[in-house]
Structure formats: C-alpha cells, structure tokens
PDB file of C-alpha atoms in Angstrom:
ATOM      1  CA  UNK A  31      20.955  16.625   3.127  1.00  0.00           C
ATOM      2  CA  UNK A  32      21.348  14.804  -0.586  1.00  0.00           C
ATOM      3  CA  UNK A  33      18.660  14.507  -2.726  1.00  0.00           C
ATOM      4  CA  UNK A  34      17.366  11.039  -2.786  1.00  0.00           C
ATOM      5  CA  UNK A  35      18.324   8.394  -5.323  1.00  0.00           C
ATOM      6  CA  UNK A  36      16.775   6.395  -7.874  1.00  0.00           C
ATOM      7  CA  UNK A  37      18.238   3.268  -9.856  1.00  0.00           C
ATOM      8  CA  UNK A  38      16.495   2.623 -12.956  1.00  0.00           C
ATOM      9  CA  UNK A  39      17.204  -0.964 -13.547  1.00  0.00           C
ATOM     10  CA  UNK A  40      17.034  -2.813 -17.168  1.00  0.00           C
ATOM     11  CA  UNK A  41      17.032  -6.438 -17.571  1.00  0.00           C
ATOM     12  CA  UNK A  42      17.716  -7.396 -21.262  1.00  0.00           C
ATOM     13  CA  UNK A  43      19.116 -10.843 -23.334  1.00  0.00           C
ATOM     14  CA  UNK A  44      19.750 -10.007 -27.164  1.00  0.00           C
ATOM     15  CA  UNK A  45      18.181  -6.856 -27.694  1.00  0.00           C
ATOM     16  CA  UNK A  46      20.850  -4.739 -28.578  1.00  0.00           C
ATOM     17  CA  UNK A  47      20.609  -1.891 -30.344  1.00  0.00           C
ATOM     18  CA  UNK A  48      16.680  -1.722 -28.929  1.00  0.00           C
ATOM     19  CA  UNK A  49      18.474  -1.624 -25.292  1.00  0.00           C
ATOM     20  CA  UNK A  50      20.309   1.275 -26.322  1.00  0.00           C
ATOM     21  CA  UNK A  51      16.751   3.308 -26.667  1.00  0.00           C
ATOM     22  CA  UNK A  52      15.602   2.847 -23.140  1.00  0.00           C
ATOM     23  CA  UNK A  53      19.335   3.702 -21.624  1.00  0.00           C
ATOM     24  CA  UNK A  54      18.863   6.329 -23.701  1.00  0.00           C
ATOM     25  CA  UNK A  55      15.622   7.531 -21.774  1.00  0.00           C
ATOM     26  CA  UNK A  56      17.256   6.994 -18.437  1.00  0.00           C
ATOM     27  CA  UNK A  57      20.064   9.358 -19.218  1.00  0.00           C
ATOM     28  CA  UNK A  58      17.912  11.725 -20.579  1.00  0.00           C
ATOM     29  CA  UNK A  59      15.514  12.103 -17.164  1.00  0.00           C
ATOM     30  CA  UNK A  60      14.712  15.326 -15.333  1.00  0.00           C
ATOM     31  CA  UNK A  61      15.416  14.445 -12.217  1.00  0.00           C
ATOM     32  CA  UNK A  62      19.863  14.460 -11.710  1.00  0.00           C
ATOM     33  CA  UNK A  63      19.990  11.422  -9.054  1.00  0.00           C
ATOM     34  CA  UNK A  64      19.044   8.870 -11.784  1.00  0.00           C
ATOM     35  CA  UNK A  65      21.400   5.814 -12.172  1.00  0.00           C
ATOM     36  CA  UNK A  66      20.913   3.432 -14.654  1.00  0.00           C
ATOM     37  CA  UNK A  67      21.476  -0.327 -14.714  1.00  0.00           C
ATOM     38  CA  UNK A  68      21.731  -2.929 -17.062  1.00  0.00           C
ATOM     39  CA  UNK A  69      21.914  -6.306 -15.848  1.00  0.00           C
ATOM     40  CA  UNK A  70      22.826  -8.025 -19.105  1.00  0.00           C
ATOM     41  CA  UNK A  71      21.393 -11.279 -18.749  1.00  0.00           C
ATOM     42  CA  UNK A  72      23.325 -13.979 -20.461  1.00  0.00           C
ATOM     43  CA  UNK A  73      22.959 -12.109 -24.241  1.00  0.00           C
ATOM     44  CA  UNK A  74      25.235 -13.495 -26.718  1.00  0.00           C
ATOM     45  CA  UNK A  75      24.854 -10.387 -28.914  1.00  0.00           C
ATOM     46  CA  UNK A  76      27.774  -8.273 -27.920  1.00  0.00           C
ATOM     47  CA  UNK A  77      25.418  -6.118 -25.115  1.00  0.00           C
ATOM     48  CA  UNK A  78      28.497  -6.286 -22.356  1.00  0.00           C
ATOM     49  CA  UNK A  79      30.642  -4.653 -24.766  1.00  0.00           C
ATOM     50  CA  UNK A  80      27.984  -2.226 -26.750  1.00  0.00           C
ATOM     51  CA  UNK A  81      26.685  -0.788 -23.218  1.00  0.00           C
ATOM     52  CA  UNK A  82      29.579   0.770 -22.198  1.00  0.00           C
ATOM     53  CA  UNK A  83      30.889   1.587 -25.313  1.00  0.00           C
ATOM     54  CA  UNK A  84      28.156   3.547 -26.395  1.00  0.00           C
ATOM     55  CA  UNK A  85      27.300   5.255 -22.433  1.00  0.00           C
ATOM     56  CA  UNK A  86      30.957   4.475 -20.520  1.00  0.00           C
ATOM     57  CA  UNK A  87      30.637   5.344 -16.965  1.00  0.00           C
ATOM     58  CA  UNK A  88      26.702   6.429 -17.111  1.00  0.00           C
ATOM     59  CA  UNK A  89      25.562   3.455 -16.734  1.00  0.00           C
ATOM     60  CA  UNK A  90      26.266   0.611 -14.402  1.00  0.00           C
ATOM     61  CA  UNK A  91      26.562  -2.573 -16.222  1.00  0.00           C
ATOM     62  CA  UNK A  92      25.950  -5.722 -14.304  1.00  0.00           C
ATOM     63  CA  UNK A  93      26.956  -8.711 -17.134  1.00  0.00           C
ATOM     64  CA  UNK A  94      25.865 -12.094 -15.752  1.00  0.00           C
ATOM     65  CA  UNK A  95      27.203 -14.948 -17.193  1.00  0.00           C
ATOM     66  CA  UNK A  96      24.319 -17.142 -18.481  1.00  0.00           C
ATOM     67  CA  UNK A  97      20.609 -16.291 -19.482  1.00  0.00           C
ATOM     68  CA  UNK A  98      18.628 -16.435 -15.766  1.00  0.00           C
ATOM     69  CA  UNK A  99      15.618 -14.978 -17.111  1.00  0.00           C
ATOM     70  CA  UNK A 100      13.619 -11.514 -16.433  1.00  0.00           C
ATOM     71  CA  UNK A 101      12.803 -12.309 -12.614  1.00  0.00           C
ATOM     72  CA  UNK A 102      16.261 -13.043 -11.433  1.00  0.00           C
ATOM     73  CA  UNK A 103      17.980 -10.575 -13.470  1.00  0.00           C
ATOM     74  CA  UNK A 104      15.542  -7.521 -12.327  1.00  0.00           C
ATOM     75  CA  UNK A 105      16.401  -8.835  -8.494  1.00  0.00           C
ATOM     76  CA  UNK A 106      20.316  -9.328  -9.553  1.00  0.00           C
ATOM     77  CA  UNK A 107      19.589  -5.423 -10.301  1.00  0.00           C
ATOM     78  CA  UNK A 108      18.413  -4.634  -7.416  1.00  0.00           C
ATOM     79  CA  UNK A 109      20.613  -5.846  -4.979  1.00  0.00           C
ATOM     80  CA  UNK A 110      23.194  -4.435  -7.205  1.00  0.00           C
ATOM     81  CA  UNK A 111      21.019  -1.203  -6.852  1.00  0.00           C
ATOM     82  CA  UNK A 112      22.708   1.702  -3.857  1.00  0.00           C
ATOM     83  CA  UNK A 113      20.108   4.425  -4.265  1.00  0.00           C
ATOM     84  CA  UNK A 114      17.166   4.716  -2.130  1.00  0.00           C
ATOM     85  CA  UNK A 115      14.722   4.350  -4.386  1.00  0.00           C
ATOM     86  CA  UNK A 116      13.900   1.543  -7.209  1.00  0.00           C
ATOM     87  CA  UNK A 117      12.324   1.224 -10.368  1.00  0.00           C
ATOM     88  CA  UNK A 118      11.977  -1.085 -13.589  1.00  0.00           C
ATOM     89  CA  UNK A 119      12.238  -0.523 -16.966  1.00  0.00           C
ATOM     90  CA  UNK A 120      11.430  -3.072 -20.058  1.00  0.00           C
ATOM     91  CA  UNK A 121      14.795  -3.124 -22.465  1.00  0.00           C
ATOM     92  CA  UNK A 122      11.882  -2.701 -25.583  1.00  0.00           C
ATOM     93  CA  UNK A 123      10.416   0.639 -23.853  1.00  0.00           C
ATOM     94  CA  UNK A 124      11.308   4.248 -23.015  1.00  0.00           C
ATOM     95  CA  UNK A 125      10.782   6.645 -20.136  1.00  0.00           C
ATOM     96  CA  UNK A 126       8.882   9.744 -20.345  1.00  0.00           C
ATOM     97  CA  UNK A 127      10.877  12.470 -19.500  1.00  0.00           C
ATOM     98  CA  UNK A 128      10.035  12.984 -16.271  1.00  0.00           C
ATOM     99  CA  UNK A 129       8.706   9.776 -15.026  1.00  0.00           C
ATOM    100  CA  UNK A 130      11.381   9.373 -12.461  1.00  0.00           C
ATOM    101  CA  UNK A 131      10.717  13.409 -11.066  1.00  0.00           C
ATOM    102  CA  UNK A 132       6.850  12.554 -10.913  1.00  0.00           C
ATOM    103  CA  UNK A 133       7.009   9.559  -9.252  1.00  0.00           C
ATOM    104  CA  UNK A 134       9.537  10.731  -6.766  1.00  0.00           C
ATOM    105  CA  UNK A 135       7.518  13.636  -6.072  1.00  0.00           C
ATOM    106  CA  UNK A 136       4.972  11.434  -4.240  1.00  0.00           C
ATOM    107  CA  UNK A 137       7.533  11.131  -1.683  1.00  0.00           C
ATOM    108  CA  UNK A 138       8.835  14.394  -1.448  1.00  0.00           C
ATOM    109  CA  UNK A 139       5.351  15.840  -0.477  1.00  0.00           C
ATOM    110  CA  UNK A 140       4.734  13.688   2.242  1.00  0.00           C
ATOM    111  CA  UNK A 141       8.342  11.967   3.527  1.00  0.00           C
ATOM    112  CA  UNK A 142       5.818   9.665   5.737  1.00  0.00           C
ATOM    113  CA  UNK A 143       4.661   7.661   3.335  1.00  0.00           C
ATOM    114  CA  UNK A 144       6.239   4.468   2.674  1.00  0.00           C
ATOM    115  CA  UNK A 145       4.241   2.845   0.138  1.00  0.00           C
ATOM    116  CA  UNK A 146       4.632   2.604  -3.984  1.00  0.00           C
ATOM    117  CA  UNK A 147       4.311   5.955  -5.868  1.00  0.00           C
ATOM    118  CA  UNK A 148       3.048   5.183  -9.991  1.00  0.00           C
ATOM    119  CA  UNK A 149       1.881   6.496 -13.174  1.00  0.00           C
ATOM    120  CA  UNK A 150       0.229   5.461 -16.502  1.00  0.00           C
ATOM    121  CA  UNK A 151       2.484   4.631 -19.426  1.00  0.00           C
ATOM    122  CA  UNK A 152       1.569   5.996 -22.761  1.00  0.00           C
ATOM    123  CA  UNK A 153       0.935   3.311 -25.654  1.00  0.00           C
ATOM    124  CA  UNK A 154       3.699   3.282 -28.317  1.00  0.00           C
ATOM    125  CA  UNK A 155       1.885   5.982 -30.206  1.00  0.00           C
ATOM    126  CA  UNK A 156       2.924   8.343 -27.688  1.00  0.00           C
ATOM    127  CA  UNK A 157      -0.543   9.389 -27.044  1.00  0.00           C
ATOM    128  CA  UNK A 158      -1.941   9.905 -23.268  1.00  0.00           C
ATOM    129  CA  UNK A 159      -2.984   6.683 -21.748  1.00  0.00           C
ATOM    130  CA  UNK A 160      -6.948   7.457 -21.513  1.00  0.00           C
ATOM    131  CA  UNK A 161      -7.831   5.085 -19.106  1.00  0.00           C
ATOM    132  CA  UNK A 162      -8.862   7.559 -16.493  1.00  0.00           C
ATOM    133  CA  UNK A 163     -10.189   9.738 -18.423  1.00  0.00           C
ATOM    134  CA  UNK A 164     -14.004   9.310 -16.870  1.00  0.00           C
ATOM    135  CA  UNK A 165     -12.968   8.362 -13.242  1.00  0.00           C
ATOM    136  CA  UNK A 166      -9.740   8.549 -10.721  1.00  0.00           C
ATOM    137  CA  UNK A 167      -6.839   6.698 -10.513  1.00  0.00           C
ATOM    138  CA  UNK A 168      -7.031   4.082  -7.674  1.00  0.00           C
ATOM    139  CA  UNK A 169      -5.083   4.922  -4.574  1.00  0.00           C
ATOM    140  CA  UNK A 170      -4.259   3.710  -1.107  1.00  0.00           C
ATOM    141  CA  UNK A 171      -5.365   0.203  -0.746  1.00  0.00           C
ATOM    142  CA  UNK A 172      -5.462  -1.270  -4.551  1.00  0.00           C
ATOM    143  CA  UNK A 173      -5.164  -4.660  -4.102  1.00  0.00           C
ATOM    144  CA  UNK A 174      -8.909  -4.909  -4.942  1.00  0.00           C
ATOM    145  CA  UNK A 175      -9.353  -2.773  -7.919  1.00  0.00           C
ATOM    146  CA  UNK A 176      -5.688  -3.688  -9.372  1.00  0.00           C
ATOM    147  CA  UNK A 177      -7.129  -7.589  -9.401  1.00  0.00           C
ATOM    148  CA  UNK A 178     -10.284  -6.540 -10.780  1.00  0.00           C
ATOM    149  CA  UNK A 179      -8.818  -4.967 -13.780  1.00  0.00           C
ATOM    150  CA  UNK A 180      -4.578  -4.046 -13.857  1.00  0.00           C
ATOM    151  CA  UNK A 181      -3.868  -1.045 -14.368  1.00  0.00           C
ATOM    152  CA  UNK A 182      -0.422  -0.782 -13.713  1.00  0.00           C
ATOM    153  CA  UNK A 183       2.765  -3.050 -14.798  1.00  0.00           C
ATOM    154  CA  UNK A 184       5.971  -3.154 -14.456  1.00  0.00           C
ATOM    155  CA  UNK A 185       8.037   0.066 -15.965  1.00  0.00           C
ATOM    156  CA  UNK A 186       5.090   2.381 -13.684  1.00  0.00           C
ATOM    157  CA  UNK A 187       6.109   1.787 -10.340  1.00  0.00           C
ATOM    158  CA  UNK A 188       8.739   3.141  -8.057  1.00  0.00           C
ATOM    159  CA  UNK A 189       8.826   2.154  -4.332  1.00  0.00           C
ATOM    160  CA  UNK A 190      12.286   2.247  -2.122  1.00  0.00           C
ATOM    161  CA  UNK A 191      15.148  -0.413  -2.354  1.00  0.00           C
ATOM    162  CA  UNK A 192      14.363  -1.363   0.834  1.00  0.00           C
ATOM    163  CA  UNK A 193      10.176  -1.896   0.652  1.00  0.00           C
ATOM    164  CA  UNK A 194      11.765  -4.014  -2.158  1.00  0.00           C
ATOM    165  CA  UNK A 195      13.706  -5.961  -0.759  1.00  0.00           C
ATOM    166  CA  UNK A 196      11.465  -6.450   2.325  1.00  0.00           C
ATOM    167  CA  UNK A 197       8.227  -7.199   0.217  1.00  0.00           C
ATOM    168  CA  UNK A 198       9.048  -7.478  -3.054  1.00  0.00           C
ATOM    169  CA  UNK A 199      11.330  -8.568  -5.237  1.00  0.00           C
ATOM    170  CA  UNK A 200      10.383 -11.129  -8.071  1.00  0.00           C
ATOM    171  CA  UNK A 201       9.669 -14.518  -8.023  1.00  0.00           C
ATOM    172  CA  UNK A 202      11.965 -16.344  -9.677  1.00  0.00           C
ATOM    173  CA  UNK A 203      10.139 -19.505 -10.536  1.00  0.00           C
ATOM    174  CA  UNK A 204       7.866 -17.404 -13.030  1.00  0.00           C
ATOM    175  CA  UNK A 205       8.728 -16.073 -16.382  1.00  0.00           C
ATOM    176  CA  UNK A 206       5.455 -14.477 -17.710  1.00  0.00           C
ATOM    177  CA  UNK A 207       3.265 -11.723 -15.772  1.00  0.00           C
ATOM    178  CA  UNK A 208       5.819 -11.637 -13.419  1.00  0.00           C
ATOM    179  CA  UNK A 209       5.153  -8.352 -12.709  1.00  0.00           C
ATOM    180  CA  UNK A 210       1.395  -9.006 -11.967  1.00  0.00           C
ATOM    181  CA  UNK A 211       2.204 -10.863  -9.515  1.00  0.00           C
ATOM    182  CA  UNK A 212       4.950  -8.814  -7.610  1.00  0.00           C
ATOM    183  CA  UNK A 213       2.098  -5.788  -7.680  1.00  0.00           C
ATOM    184  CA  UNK A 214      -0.356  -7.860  -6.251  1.00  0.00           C
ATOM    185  CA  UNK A 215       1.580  -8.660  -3.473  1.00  0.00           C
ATOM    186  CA  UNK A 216       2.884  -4.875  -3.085  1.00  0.00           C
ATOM    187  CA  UNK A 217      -0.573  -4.117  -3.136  1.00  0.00           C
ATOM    188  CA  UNK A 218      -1.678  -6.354  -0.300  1.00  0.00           C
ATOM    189  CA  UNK A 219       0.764  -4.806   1.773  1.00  0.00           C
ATOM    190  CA  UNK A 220       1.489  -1.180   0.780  1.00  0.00           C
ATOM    191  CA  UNK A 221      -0.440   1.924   0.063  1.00  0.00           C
ATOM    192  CA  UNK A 222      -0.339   2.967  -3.828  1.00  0.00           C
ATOM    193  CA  UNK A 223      -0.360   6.946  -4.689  1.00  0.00           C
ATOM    194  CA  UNK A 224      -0.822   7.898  -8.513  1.00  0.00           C
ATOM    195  CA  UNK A 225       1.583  10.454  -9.580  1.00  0.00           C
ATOM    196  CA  UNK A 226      -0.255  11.618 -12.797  1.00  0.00           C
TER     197      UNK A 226
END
C-alpha cells in the first residue's frame, strides 16, 4: 500500500519572488508524498513563467487567466489537487519543516478518524507560538472554543481532499477572513486533533 498524499496548495497574484519562499518550504518538507501547487491567480508579474523556471516539474502550476481572488483560487487548487490529503499555504509564509509529517501523523495513528488534523504556526520571528503554553490545545469538538477566541487559520490545517470537498471548500463571495469562516464550518461538523 502507498503512502498517502498531500497537496500543498498556494494561491498567489503579484508576489513573485516572495512566492518563491513558500515553494521553497514545500519542496523542502520531511514527509516525500508532498506536491506542491500554485494556482497563479491572474498575476501580471511574470509568476507563470518564474514558477517553473525556477522549480520545473516540482511543482504543479495551475495559471488562471484573470485575478479571481484568494477563495476561488485556493478551491481552483483543490479540485486541481489528486492526493488524498489537502492543505493551504499563504504565498507571504513558509512551512516548518515538518508541518506536513506532523499533521499527517494524526492520521496515521488512528486511520479512523476522519476529521481535521492542525498545529500552531510560529510568528515571523521564528519563535514557538506560546499560546498554549499554560493550558491544552482544543480538540474534538472546537467549534465553541475556536469562536470564542481563533486559534487556528488557514496555513495550520490539513483535512482530506474529499472532507474538503464535501464540507469545505471556500466561499467565494468573501475576500477577507475567509479562512475563519471555512474553520468554523469544519468545526461544526468535524472533530479537530492538535498535532503539536
């Protein structure tokens, strides 16, 4: 049996060569089933040719022909998307080395669950993200605790392509805490496990 899949999947318009850095962090993950997509989202900067000719084959460039903003790009990337599991990444940030292995893992200790596997990001000072420093990380049923106070957004979460698709994806209509939004309706619906 194959080791399970995970597409990494970067919306960006006009932020080339700061794209380049979170590609970067994608290619550079622990875990070896780790694709990477770029759904180039209408940039007039010279991203659909830069992408591949800085990574070639590595990375799966999806170039769409006008600026659709973040919400329908990230679900362009997704249905693009053939591995079994999905997750997000800003085109301004970088994964941790092993965010993709840890988040996995959730999954790989228990194949029963079904819900969305996360961890904390670190703030741009590379520090560790202190926030649970004093108490737990909330798990199972968030939806309460997540509303209260967010503590997760959008490059922490992995879930599978399909619990995407079936309960997810973005809406489209919104351009700002679009992610917020998609979590707390994950949240009302699936059981959240904190990876570390």
């Amino acid at each position: 049996m194959s080791p399970p899949t995970v597409a990494v999947i970067i919306p960006t318009h006009n932020r080339w060569p700061t794209v380049a850095r979170a590609v970067a962090s994608v290619l550079a993950q622990s875990y070896p089933a780790t694709e990477c997509i770029v759904v180039d989202d209408g940039s007039t900067d010279g991203t659909s040719r830069s992408v591949p000719q800085q990574f070639g084959d590595q990375v799966q460039l999806l170039a769409l022909p006008r600026n659709i903003e973040k919400s329908a790009a990230r679900n362009a990337g997704i249905r693009a998307a053939r591995a079994d599991y999905v997750c997000m990444l800003d085109s301004d940030d970088e994964l941790t080395k092993h965010s993709v292995e840890d988040r996995l893992a959730v999954f790989q200790r228990d194949p029963s669950f079904k819900g969305v596997a996360y961890g904390l990001t670190c703030p741009p000072d590379g520090g560790p993200d202190t926030r649970w420093a004093n108490s737990s990380a909330p798990e199972g049923d968030v939806l309460l605790p997540y509303v209260r106070r967010p503590f997760l957004h959008n490059n922490g979460f992995l879930l599978s392509r399909q619990n995407m698709e079936q309960h997810g994806m973005y809406d489209v209509r919104l351009t700002n805490r679009e992610d917020k939004e998609l979590l707390i309706r994950l949240a009302a619906r699936l059981e959240f496990r904190f990876c570390g």
